[in-house]
XYZ file of C-alpha atoms in Angstrom:
775
model
C -0.598 -14.790 6.842
C -1.741 -11.465 5.367
C -3.730 -12.767 2.475
C -5.110 -16.424 1.842
C -4.835 -19.191 -0.543
C -7.904 -18.467 -2.401
C -6.648 -14.914 -3.030
C -3.184 -16.398 -4.382
C -5.194 -18.418 -6.782
C -7.237 -15.594 -8.084
C -4.890 -12.803 -8.237
C -1.027 -13.597 -7.884
C 1.155 -13.333 -10.916
C 4.338 -14.642 -9.248
C 4.415 -17.002 -6.175
C 7.680 -17.528 -4.291
C 7.944 -20.475 -1.972
C 11.066 -20.056 0.322
C 11.713 -22.406 2.988
C 8.436 -24.036 2.159
C 7.499 -27.271 0.649
C 3.719 -26.993 0.118
C 3.559 -30.121 -2.023
C 4.187 -32.358 0.903
C 3.834 -30.221 4.054
C 0.543 -29.718 5.658
C -1.692 -28.008 4.477
C -0.916 -29.506 0.884
C -3.973 -27.432 -0.282
C -1.640 -24.486 -0.545
C 0.095 -26.134 -3.609
C -3.262 -26.772 -5.325
C -3.899 -23.134 -5.274
C -0.632 -22.201 -6.490
C -0.971 -24.620 -9.450
C -4.493 -23.147 -10.142
C -2.900 -19.731 -10.174
C -0.708 -20.813 -12.826
C -3.751 -22.124 -14.774
C -5.824 -18.846 -14.198
C -3.366 -16.099 -14.216
C -0.303 -17.652 -15.898
C 1.441 -17.189 -12.677
C 5.110 -18.177 -12.399
C 6.083 -20.414 -9.456
C 9.594 -19.982 -8.049
C 11.154 -22.124 -5.318
C 14.105 -21.087 -3.265
C 15.342 -24.004 -1.101
C 18.378 -25.981 -0.238
C 16.885 -29.192 -1.373
C 15.167 -29.924 -4.710
C 11.753 -30.640 -3.252
C 8.407 -31.791 -4.831
C 7.358 -28.374 -4.841
C 10.463 -27.492 -6.733
C 9.721 -30.168 -9.229
C 6.413 -28.151 -10.176
C 8.190 -24.810 -10.269
C 9.016 -22.622 -13.326
C 12.303 -21.739 -11.515
C 14.189 -23.475 -8.842
C 17.172 -21.673 -6.956
C 19.212 -23.652 -4.534
C 20.805 -21.835 -1.639
C 22.835 -22.922 1.354
C 20.728 -23.467 4.500
C 20.950 -20.392 6.845
C 21.453 -17.760 4.053
C 17.956 -16.598 3.337
C 18.730 -12.932 4.576
C 21.836 -12.678 2.421
C 19.598 -13.942 -0.736
C 16.853 -11.381 -0.022
C 19.345 -8.579 0.410
C 20.712 -9.596 -3.061
C 17.269 -9.123 -4.303
C 16.983 -5.750 -2.635
C 20.292 -4.640 -3.941
C 19.067 -5.063 -7.410
C 15.689 -3.544 -6.732
C 17.194 -0.348 -5.347
C 19.761 -0.301 -8.243
C 17.103 -0.517 -10.869
C 14.474 1.662 -9.320
C 11.994 -1.145 -8.979
C 10.941 -0.124 -5.466
C 7.456 1.211 -4.686
C 8.683 4.936 -3.920
C 5.247 5.907 -2.668
C 4.787 3.287 -0.321
C 8.301 3.871 1.012
C 7.726 7.488 1.352
C 4.173 7.548 2.811
C 3.668 4.339 4.751
C 7.208 3.066 5.868
C 9.933 3.924 8.296
C 13.495 2.865 8.073
C 13.825 1.784 4.500
C 16.970 4.039 4.082
C 18.895 1.733 6.577
C 17.771 -1.257 4.511
C 18.971 0.421 1.291
C 22.302 1.004 2.841
C 22.676 -2.666 4.090
C 21.699 -3.943 0.601
C 24.483 -1.916 -1.113
C 26.884 -4.550 0.274
C 25.057 -7.540 -1.047
C 26.143 -7.548 -4.772
C 25.428 -10.609 -6.802
C 28.937 -11.673 -6.463
C 28.794 -11.629 -2.705
C 25.383 -13.276 -2.717
C 26.766 -16.142 -4.905
C 29.648 -16.466 -2.595
C 27.545 -16.644 0.597
C 24.431 -18.476 -0.554
C 25.863 -20.695 -3.270
C 23.298 -19.534 -5.919
C 24.320 -18.398 -9.331
C 24.497 -14.740 -10.048
C 22.314 -15.017 -13.210
C 19.678 -16.903 -11.184
C 19.475 -14.063 -8.634
C 19.242 -11.461 -11.447
C 16.777 -13.160 -13.532
C 14.413 -14.114 -10.494
C 14.665 -10.388 -8.977
C 13.679 -8.804 -12.247
C 10.523 -11.213 -12.615
C 9.510 -10.931 -8.919
C 9.987 -6.990 -8.807
C 8.452 -6.221 -12.130
C 5.314 -8.506 -12.057
C 2.498 -7.258 -10.088
C 1.099 -8.589 -7.852
C 3.701 -11.016 -6.316
C 3.211 -12.991 -3.179
C 5.538 -15.165 -1.189
C 4.988 -18.135 1.044
C 7.160 -19.377 3.892
C 7.120 -22.032 6.478
C 9.447 -23.677 9.041
C 12.406 -23.582 6.709
C 12.441 -19.794 7.288
C 11.699 -19.781 10.940
C 13.876 -22.783 12.404
C 17.168 -20.783 12.573
C 19.157 -18.767 15.001
C 18.221 -15.885 12.821
C 14.630 -17.011 12.283
C 13.037 -13.792 13.401
C 15.264 -11.843 11.051
C 14.390 -14.184 8.272
C 10.563 -13.471 8.596
C 11.326 -9.689 8.898
C 13.389 -9.396 5.761
C 10.812 -11.034 3.760
C 8.135 -8.805 5.054
C 10.308 -5.812 4.282
C 10.788 -7.187 0.679
C 7.043 -7.086 0.204
C 6.795 -3.596 1.664
C 9.536 -2.265 -0.516
C 7.790 -3.443 -3.516
C 4.421 -2.316 -2.786
C 2.943 -5.916 -2.343
C 1.545 -5.456 1.234
C -2.094 -4.993 1.484
C -2.833 -5.770 -2.167
C -4.850 -8.722 -3.495
C -2.478 -11.297 -4.852
C 0.374 -9.964 -2.675
C 1.267 -10.084 0.807
C 3.161 -12.769 2.898
C 1.519 -16.173 3.111
C 2.891 -17.890 6.139
C 1.826 -21.672 5.812
C 0.975 -23.149 9.092
C 1.696 -26.888 9.684
C -1.611 -28.035 11.112
C -5.260 -27.034 11.144
C -5.143 -25.127 14.399
C -1.678 -23.685 14.607
C -2.895 -20.231 14.159
C -5.551 -20.691 16.711
C -3.141 -22.147 19.268
C -0.862 -19.055 18.986
C -3.930 -16.725 19.089
C -4.788 -18.553 22.469
C -1.258 -17.750 23.862
C 0.046 -21.343 24.022
C 3.481 -19.849 24.445
C 5.711 -19.004 27.324
C 5.926 -15.198 26.504
C 2.410 -13.920 25.868
C -1.148 -14.036 27.084
C -3.924 -15.193 24.767
C -4.393 -12.888 21.713
C -0.955 -11.567 21.798
C -1.451 -9.520 24.977
C 1.837 -9.088 26.714
C 2.717 -9.862 30.338
C 2.501 -6.484 31.809
C 0.135 -5.816 34.786
C -2.256 -3.923 32.290
C -2.721 -7.085 30.255
C -3.378 -9.119 33.519
C -5.811 -6.528 34.741
C -7.677 -6.778 31.284
C -8.012 -10.519 31.686
C -9.034 -10.405 35.353
C -11.735 -8.147 34.436
C -12.857 -10.392 31.665
C -12.705 -13.435 33.999
C -14.517 -11.838 36.831
C -11.447 -12.136 39.047
C -10.065 -9.615 41.525
C -6.643 -8.520 40.284
C -5.068 -7.880 43.716
C -6.236 -11.377 44.830
C -5.055 -12.813 41.619
C -1.459 -11.762 41.897
C -1.118 -13.441 45.163
C -0.723 -16.702 43.101
C 2.703 -15.320 42.066
C 5.951 -14.505 43.804
C 5.513 -10.808 44.205
C 7.840 -7.965 45.095
C 7.757 -4.288 44.882
C 9.737 -2.193 42.298
C 10.913 -0.017 45.252
C 12.250 -3.067 46.952
C 13.929 -4.409 43.705
C 15.597 -1.095 43.144
C 16.924 -0.983 46.561
C 18.475 -4.344 47.092
C 18.525 -5.763 43.519
C 21.081 -6.135 40.897
C 20.346 -5.277 37.300
C 19.711 -8.130 34.912
C 18.960 -7.650 31.265
C 15.320 -8.422 30.541
C 14.007 -10.848 27.964
C 12.601 -8.124 25.410
C 15.947 -6.131 25.277
C 14.702 -2.887 26.513
C 13.640 -3.896 29.911
C 15.557 -4.514 32.980
C 14.392 -6.686 36.004
C 15.609 -6.416 39.490
C 15.978 -9.145 41.933
C 17.694 -9.819 45.106
C 20.515 -12.484 44.449
C 20.145 -13.683 48.048
C 16.369 -14.182 47.484
C 15.602 -15.743 44.186
C 11.806 -15.915 45.243
C 11.766 -12.027 45.317
C 10.531 -11.573 41.785
C 7.462 -10.618 39.717
C 7.160 -13.829 37.951
C 3.751 -12.964 36.383
C 5.470 -10.301 34.233
C 8.133 -12.535 32.955
C 8.521 -15.277 30.196
C 8.401 -18.874 31.324
C 10.577 -21.610 29.966
C 10.047 -22.044 26.201
C 9.029 -25.415 24.606
C 12.438 -25.416 23.014
C 14.682 -25.462 26.136
C 12.120 -26.529 28.947
C 14.493 -29.178 29.811
C 16.932 -26.628 31.104
C 14.593 -25.906 33.905
C 15.171 -29.524 35.088
C 18.941 -30.106 34.089
C 20.212 -26.462 34.968
C 23.173 -27.113 32.545
C 23.103 -23.224 31.671
C 22.500 -20.266 33.780
C 18.870 -20.322 34.723
C 16.624 -17.800 36.278
C 13.806 -19.485 38.232
C 12.736 -20.200 41.955
C 13.608 -23.941 41.712
C 13.831 -26.873 39.355
C 10.960 -27.958 37.152
C 9.470 -31.072 38.710
C 6.456 -31.941 36.662
C 5.992 -31.959 32.779
C 2.300 -32.126 31.553
C 2.158 -32.807 27.860
C -1.244 -32.250 26.003
C -1.778 -31.548 22.454
C 1.841 -31.275 21.196
C 4.388 -33.726 19.878
C 7.237 -33.164 22.150
C 9.303 -35.604 20.522
C 9.401 -33.225 17.437
C 11.356 -30.814 19.595
C 15.067 -30.658 19.245
C 17.584 -32.270 21.509
C 15.773 -35.558 22.314
C 18.717 -36.786 24.409
C 18.244 -33.696 26.844
C 14.621 -34.346 26.927
C 15.220 -37.945 27.881
C 17.512 -36.880 30.656
C 15.048 -34.227 31.958
C 12.164 -36.984 31.921
C 14.519 -39.209 34.043
C 14.811 -36.461 36.569
C 11.201 -35.216 36.828
C 9.097 -36.177 39.790
C 6.128 -36.766 37.366
C 5.364 -36.869 33.611
C 1.742 -36.730 32.561
C 0.672 -37.311 28.985
C -2.835 -36.516 27.956
C -3.225 -37.590 24.299
C -5.555 -39.737 22.224
C -2.456 -41.606 20.831
C 0.575 -42.332 23.009
C 3.033 -39.414 22.816
C 6.397 -40.922 22.580
C 7.964 -38.809 25.300
C 6.314 -41.400 27.487
C 8.836 -44.079 26.434
C 11.962 -41.959 26.288
C 12.676 -42.954 29.971
C 12.992 -46.469 31.298
C 11.581 -45.387 34.714
C 9.021 -47.540 36.185
C 6.780 -45.010 37.874
C 5.773 -41.389 37.927
C 4.431 -41.480 34.265
C 0.741 -41.188 33.803
C -1.090 -41.538 30.461
C -4.465 -39.933 30.285
C -6.695 -40.932 27.275
C -8.260 -37.796 25.909
C -10.503 -37.748 23.044
C -10.035 -37.038 19.446
C -11.321 -34.093 17.665
C -14.213 -36.209 16.330
C -15.371 -36.683 19.862
C -15.113 -32.995 20.706
C -16.819 -29.657 19.594
C -15.510 -26.189 19.091
C -13.596 -23.990 16.565
C -10.177 -23.965 15.086
C -8.276 -21.072 13.397
C -6.714 -21.812 10.008
C -3.537 -20.374 8.595
C -5.371 -17.471 6.987
C -6.988 -16.460 10.133
C -10.412 -17.948 9.435
C -12.430 -19.845 11.971
C -13.977 -23.180 11.470
C -16.628 -24.642 13.732
C -16.502 -28.396 14.236
C -19.377 -30.345 15.443
C -19.062 -33.381 17.768
C -19.423 -36.507 15.506
C -19.684 -39.011 18.316
C -19.671 -39.012 22.126
C -16.363 -39.931 23.830
C -15.922 -43.624 23.818
C -14.741 -45.870 26.783
C -13.214 -43.947 29.668
C -11.611 -41.175 27.403
C -12.410 -37.526 28.259
C -12.489 -34.254 26.178
C -9.604 -31.958 26.759
C -11.518 -29.488 28.791
C -12.907 -32.140 31.065
C -9.454 -33.083 32.030
C -8.704 -29.404 32.699
C -11.882 -28.946 34.654
C -10.805 -32.022 36.824
C -7.422 -30.502 37.265
C -8.756 -27.181 38.320
C -11.281 -28.710 40.770
C -8.423 -30.730 42.383
C -6.273 -27.565 42.894
C -9.121 -25.347 43.925
C -9.513 -22.784 41.182
C -12.387 -24.335 39.212
C -14.946 -21.511 39.970
C -12.406 -18.988 38.757
C -11.541 -20.894 35.577
C -15.179 -21.245 34.297
C -16.481 -17.885 35.597
C -15.625 -15.981 32.605
C -18.086 -18.104 30.403
C -20.995 -16.772 32.509
C -20.208 -13.184 31.972
C -21.259 -10.705 29.207
C -21.261 -6.958 28.753
C -24.501 -5.460 29.794
C -25.004 -1.710 29.364
C -21.193 -1.259 28.704
C -20.055 -3.190 31.768
C -19.022 -6.903 32.553
C -21.651 -8.583 34.549
C -22.453 -12.054 35.491
C -25.584 -13.210 33.314
C -25.940 -16.804 34.210
C -24.997 -19.516 36.686
C -24.288 -22.436 34.271
C -22.207 -22.397 31.060
C -22.706 -24.205 27.870
C -19.392 -25.701 26.276
C -17.966 -24.885 23.949
C -20.384 -21.944 22.929
C -19.863 -19.762 26.066
C -16.139 -20.554 26.003
C -16.079 -19.145 22.226
C -18.052 -16.096 23.235
C -15.667 -15.330 26.237
C -12.796 -15.783 23.789
C -14.468 -13.258 21.560
C -15.154 -10.768 24.315
C -11.572 -10.476 25.688
C -9.715 -10.859 22.505
C -10.017 -7.371 21.378
C -6.336 -6.983 20.587
C -6.747 -9.097 17.292
C -10.193 -7.814 16.770
C -11.913 -10.984 17.887
C -15.111 -9.517 19.201
C -17.274 -10.345 16.320
C -16.386 -14.145 16.160
C -19.094 -15.472 18.270
C -20.217 -19.003 18.525
C -23.613 -18.159 16.849
C -21.875 -16.608 13.879
C -19.292 -19.381 13.414
C -21.939 -21.997 13.625
C -24.075 -20.210 10.974
C -20.864 -20.314 8.723
C -20.523 -24.005 9.240
C -24.103 -24.591 8.432
C -23.714 -22.460 5.291
C -20.327 -23.469 4.095
C -21.835 -24.146 0.610
C -22.809 -20.290 0.244
C -19.249 -19.293 0.498
C -17.023 -18.723 -2.619
C -13.834 -20.780 -2.015
C -11.647 -18.336 -3.957
C -12.909 -15.091 -2.625
C -14.309 -16.407 0.728
C -17.358 -14.195 0.313
C -20.683 -15.542 1.450
C -24.219 -15.170 -0.096
C -27.824 -15.866 1.061
C -27.781 -16.196 4.831
C -24.141 -15.269 5.219
C -24.359 -12.458 2.541
C -21.222 -10.063 2.544
C -19.321 -12.085 5.202
C -16.050 -13.710 4.638
C -15.958 -17.372 5.465
C -14.632 -18.018 8.952
C -14.576 -14.273 9.863
C -10.909 -13.917 9.436
C -9.494 -11.744 12.135
C -9.727 -8.756 12.657
C -13.509 -9.069 12.900
C -14.050 -5.897 14.958
C -17.655 -6.271 15.944
C -20.717 -8.498 15.560
C -21.623 -6.727 12.223
C -18.025 -6.936 10.761
C -17.554 -9.413 7.939
C -13.781 -10.303 8.795
C -10.684 -9.276 7.025
C -9.329 -11.657 4.341
C -6.506 -9.287 3.356
C -4.635 -7.319 5.941
C -3.602 -3.677 5.371
C -5.681 -3.057 2.425
C -6.524 0.858 2.511
C -8.580 0.616 -0.643
C -11.696 -0.758 0.826
C -13.750 0.701 3.896
C -13.357 -0.325 7.510
C -16.796 -2.201 7.517
C -15.471 -4.233 4.563
C -12.237 -5.417 6.103
C -10.042 -2.308 5.177
C -7.258 -1.161 7.372
C -3.753 0.573 7.299
C -0.808 -0.419 9.127
C -1.140 -0.650 12.845
C 0.302 2.114 15.325
C 2.267 -0.015 17.887
C 5.482 1.798 18.510
C 4.788 5.265 19.485
C 4.132 8.393 17.542
C 7.605 9.156 16.578
C 11.222 7.780 16.516
C 14.309 9.842 16.224
C 12.169 12.759 15.423
C 10.383 11.077 12.569
C 6.561 10.528 12.508
C 5.488 7.013 12.791
C 2.073 7.819 11.543
C 1.079 7.296 7.899
C 1.370 10.377 5.587
C -1.566 12.506 5.291
C -2.110 11.184 1.731
C -2.839 7.662 3.069
C -6.439 7.554 4.022
C -8.573 4.543 4.505
C -11.409 4.400 1.903
C -14.644 6.073 3.255
C -12.873 7.220 6.515
C -13.862 10.533 8.139
C -10.255 10.969 9.415
C -7.961 11.803 6.743
C -4.323 10.518 6.721
C -2.437 8.770 9.563
C -3.665 8.739 13.164
C -2.659 6.981 16.412
C -4.300 3.995 18.034
C -7.464 5.018 19.920
C -7.371 5.246 23.701
C -9.470 6.842 26.274
C -7.108 9.774 26.585
C -7.123 10.631 22.856
C -10.441 9.537 21.375
C -12.180 13.028 21.807
C -9.175 14.738 20.269
C -8.651 12.399 17.303
C -12.158 12.077 16.439
C -13.324 15.583 17.338
C -16.048 14.367 19.645
C -17.116 14.818 23.189
C -17.892 11.623 25.157
C -20.826 11.623 27.664
C -20.015 11.170 31.329
C -21.476 7.690 31.311
C -19.227 6.761 28.399
C -16.164 8.268 30.269
C -16.853 6.141 33.242
C -17.255 2.840 31.332
C -14.583 3.148 28.510
C -11.473 1.179 28.702
C -7.894 2.464 28.594
C -7.517 1.693 24.940
C -9.044 -0.053 21.933
C -7.616 -3.365 23.011
C -8.936 -3.206 26.626
C -12.298 -1.562 26.374
C -15.140 -3.841 27.331
C -17.760 -1.270 27.033
C -17.562 -1.234 23.264
C -17.364 2.645 23.127
C -14.165 2.744 21.013
C -15.320 0.178 18.593
C -18.640 1.955 18.152
C -17.087 5.343 17.430
C -14.502 3.924 15.116
C -17.266 2.353 13.134
C -19.135 5.733 12.930
C -16.004 7.282 11.619
C -14.940 4.463 9.336
C -11.468 4.051 10.840
C -9.562 1.065 12.367
C -9.288 1.301 16.139
C -5.489 0.323 16.139
C -4.494 3.550 14.195
C -3.136 4.166 10.660
C 0.689 4.187 10.866
C 3.995 3.609 9.016
C 5.377 -0.073 8.789
C 8.757 -0.066 10.481
C 11.640 -1.719 9.026
C 13.806 -0.980 12.117
C 12.926 -2.897 15.334
C 15.158 -0.821 17.764
C 14.362 -3.075 20.691
C 16.069 -6.133 18.866
C 19.659 -7.033 18.895
C 19.557 -6.496 15.130
C 17.510 -3.408 14.485
C 17.465 -4.213 10.723
C 17.837 -7.947 9.668
C 21.657 -8.936 9.136
C 22.960 -12.002 7.667
C 24.643 -13.992 10.484
C 26.341 -17.472 9.777
C 24.572 -20.446 11.474
C 26.173 -21.368 14.774
C 27.623 -24.448 13.063
C 28.868 -23.156 9.727
C 30.315 -24.887 7.055
C 32.030 -21.906 5.964
C 34.616 -21.023 8.662
C 35.937 -18.242 6.326
C 32.540 -16.548 6.736
C 32.115 -16.783 10.418
C 34.568 -13.898 11.032
C 32.899 -11.780 8.497
C 29.337 -12.561 9.390
C 29.487 -13.676 13.033
C 26.494 -14.755 15.130
C 25.158 -12.697 18.173
C 26.986 -12.351 21.516
C 25.959 -15.087 24.114
C 22.530 -14.314 25.386
C 22.504 -13.781 29.152
C 18.824 -14.339 29.457
C 15.794 -15.241 27.534
C 12.890 -17.394 28.500
C 14.461 -17.788 31.961
C 17.775 -19.324 30.573
C 21.072 -18.308 29.069
C 21.912 -19.326 25.503
C 25.170 -19.635 23.736
C 25.815 -17.869 20.493
C 29.217 -16.669 19.619
C 31.088 -18.978 22.109
C 29.469 -21.989 20.492
C 30.078 -20.726 16.968
C 33.814 -19.931 17.647
C 34.665 -22.854 20.025
C 36.402 -24.299 16.901
C 35.917 -24.857 13.173
C 33.097 -27.334 13.505
C 33.097 -28.094 9.723
C 36.539 -29.921 10.016
C 35.013 -32.658 11.948
C 31.376 -32.427 10.816
C 31.623 -31.301 7.118
C 28.088 -32.078 5.992
C 25.141 -29.713 6.287
C 21.911 -31.277 7.661
C 18.518 -30.090 7.055
C 14.977 -31.510 7.856
C 12.096 -32.499 5.489
C 8.535 -33.384 5.738
C 6.555 -36.516 4.611
C 3.252 -35.975 3.123
C 1.876 -39.127 4.833
C 3.167 -38.177 8.193
C 3.029 -34.943 10.304
C 4.729 -33.582 13.382
C 6.258 -36.273 15.304
C 4.136 -38.772 13.304
C 2.807 -40.426 16.566
C -0.707 -40.471 15.082
C 0.072 -41.458 11.402
C 2.537 -44.157 12.172
C -0.298 -46.068 14.114
C -1.922 -46.492 10.726
C -0.483 -49.358 8.853
C -1.314 -47.921 5.527
C 0.312 -44.647 6.132
C 3.227 -46.302 7.893
C 3.767 -48.557 4.932
C 4.553 -45.748 2.601
C 7.616 -44.887 4.678
C 8.234 -47.987 6.916
C 11.622 -46.923 8.244
C 13.688 -43.835 9.112
C 16.133 -42.585 6.353
C 18.092 -39.801 5.133
C 18.493 -38.460 1.526
C 22.101 -38.560 0.515
C 23.834 -37.689 -2.698
C 25.487 -40.643 -4.200
C 28.802 -38.807 -4.470
C 28.673 -38.037 -0.752
C 27.806 -41.740 0.092
C 30.682 -42.870 -2.050
C 33.158 -41.006 0.086
C 32.104 -43.036 3.070
C 31.525 -46.373 1.193
C 27.831 -46.259 2.073
C 25.648 -48.057 -0.399
C 22.043 -47.176 -1.448
C 19.705 -48.829 1.067
C 22.398 -49.366 3.647
C 22.362 -48.253 7.273
C 24.574 -45.520 8.372
C 25.265 -43.405 11.364
C 24.913 -39.727 11.520
C 26.987 -37.908 14.112
C 26.431 -34.444 15.462
C 28.668 -31.897 17.159
C 26.939 -32.368 20.467
C 28.207 -35.970 20.652
C 24.806 -37.601 19.698
C 24.089 -40.050 16.847
C 21.333 -41.843 15.104
C 21.372 -44.947 12.827
C 19.224 -44.617 9.552
C 18.929 -45.930 6.144
C 20.845 -44.169 3.342
C 18.661 -43.329 0.285
C 20.608 -42.090 -2.566
C 19.081 -38.824 -3.925
C 20.063 -36.217 -6.405
C 17.676 -33.774 -4.616
C 20.619 -32.906 -2.312
C 23.984 -31.798 -3.304
C 27.242 -33.636 -2.130
C 27.664 -31.137 0.776
C 24.405 -31.648 2.465
C 21.721 -34.327 3.561
C 18.114 -33.978 4.422
C 16.073 -36.452 6.654
C 12.520 -36.264 8.156
C 11.645 -35.652 11.757
C 8.575 -37.812 11.909
C 9.992 -40.769 13.649
C 10.669 -41.850 17.294
C 11.050 -45.100 19.232
C 14.772 -45.647 18.608
C 17.438 -43.657 20.523
C 20.937 -43.678 19.213
C 20.584 -47.062 17.972
C 18.605 -48.541 20.753
C 15.230 -49.966 20.019
C 12.763 -48.718 22.751
C 9.902 -50.939 21.671
C 9.772 -52.766 25.089
C 8.698 -49.493 26.754
C 5.533 -49.024 24.776
C 2.509 -49.978 26.866
C 0.531 -52.927 25.392
C -1.293 -52.069 22.151
C 0.307 -48.603 21.815
C 3.365 -49.308 19.733
C 3.029 -47.696 16.186
C 3.447 -49.957 13.104
C 6.788 -48.321 12.453
C 9.274 -46.607 14.684
C 12.648 -45.065 14.017
C 15.418 -42.698 15.219
C 14.324 -39.294 15.735
C 16.224 -36.601 13.683
C 16.144 -34.331 16.634
C 18.548 -36.446 18.496
C 21.146 -34.873 16.284
C 19.861 -31.380 15.920
C 22.580 -29.023 16.606
C 22.642 -26.658 19.538
C 21.292 -23.491 18.471
C 18.244 -21.142 19.051
C 16.623 -18.057 17.591
C 17.727 -14.931 19.435
C 14.127 -13.747 19.983
C 11.732 -16.673 20.003
C 14.092 -19.412 20.983
C 12.950 -21.750 18.367
C 15.635 -24.404 17.607
C 18.106 -24.139 14.612
C 16.761 -27.285 12.959
C 17.591 -26.452 9.554
C 21.253 -25.452 9.325
C 23.241 -27.919 11.421
C 26.295 -29.963 10.567
C 26.974 -33.726 10.778
C 29.391 -36.443 9.913
C 28.320 -39.715 8.119
C 29.647 -43.142 8.957
C 29.025 -46.522 7.516
C 27.123 -48.726 9.997
């Protein structure tokens, strides 16, 4: 999220919700701010969605498109923007790279072709584009309806490019507002709870591991012995070349010795396809089968392909569930042993901070001590570490600090969660986390009443600080950055240009911002590279002392001494550079976003014209099908109905917590699907009757049919918040005594079609096909 909801309320003149239903999805507060923007600014609200949602009911304009065609729709907007000269020519000239290629692709997407592919009306596209492009500032919001596609990564890119082209990035009331589903989703991604990154978005290269080892007080050479290690020379000599996971690297391994790999430098299994590490149905790359699944803090039954998860659980040696409420992955299998349920605490029995969707942190004080035999999450982890012999290494980082520019041990005991928070601040330089210490966050909690809820600006004891210190918060004097990429305000007030991440030039074109683009108050004019040990003296025109040269880190994101941050503050510049925003990602299969039909497309005539990707040899340690799945047959002949997911305001995620409340459960007491009456009539299904939904993978679910005009006769939508029934079989008997929710039902993910994003491997939840049958 580049901006925040308060900024949208105060400044936005047009608000686009695309793939987002903020009126019912967490956090619902986003809708409140949009409605206030209408009252304050006469802002227009537009919803682009396959379904007429509750957000659409409050909109000034609703445009219905076919699931999986967002890129085509946005290119239709760009076609009109370039044709009418509505683009921000100065931003394109001075702060961007690759827009010419976007312009060329947009020529193809005439209103006629967009209407053909997306199903929207030409006049809707033209009218909305004129409104969005000519009204300043305009913002857009997206959520899982954008990301959960085989082209999800391209979806997010094209929306960012749209805002770049219109000059809405880095502007109050503009930007891209990505709505996170829970109160700490942003925090969990910041902390690297993914299979392809270390915390704070450090990669998996040894330079990142060395940075963390230094911050943890651990010897790197000893640390790497935990992994299967081989030398590059040996791999080059005996290995075969296998395409890597980020599309521009190649890894070498000896096919006769699968252990001969540098596993620390590679992605693990993703949450979407972890079960392939057990079932091995597709080509996998690992040293053996996954044998244990540990579930803690995630609703794994909200993952796609529930039947595959069920098969994998049956084959695991052990399943551990550490949750305050029973995670229903524990009842998928009928096995009698090898499943352990650990009662961890709720958030009310814990303390620490969460990071909200706008990058602001919020400290939460423990309300009550853990009750009964339950333990806090970290206590479970500490016990685990003690059992397996690495407890001292796990906690050592909390007893370190920077002293005279060097990491040193300063205490022999730690205080949880204060010292953990300070450790995270100390090592999280890559997102500018250094200033978000426990002391500052606690002070914000104590003075929440002294912050303006719209501007986030504080007063009194928190004067000139933004609530929650939204990152980047570069140092302990920095106020936080509520709006990313705003060059009109100084560094010390949260200003910055675009980050220099991709080299100094590409195809002979400088990747640094034009000399006319200077951060307010900066002593360095125009664009400049990210600051490193090797270039700091040249870029800043200074001479470091010998002591500074000895202690300084290799770059701004790996400098524990604080030298780079200190010098950048003196010069009023952002340590990550001042560059151009690139529209071309040359490492990706699609350097610029392209419309590609969903793997299971209802338009066989468009599959040949807009095919998906070639099959993926390897990503997250497993192969994935794309074109072979899409072209196996015309899936729409047997499965003619499009299927999308929806959210329920009374349930969230897998619903495993909310369905244990009889009051919340009573609002939606059983699983259902919204079906257009015309579609239901074709199958003889009455309103309120039970029906089967069949999917291309041979799975099915039995749910109630609810007549609804919110969907057209070619599609249905259904919630993903239920579990406890599997393909018509009631699993109630498998719940431990006292843990069964007040309501159970089929999981929609049982019929989620096969399909994954080419980059992130998120499942294609929102563009599958199905067939209905009267039960």
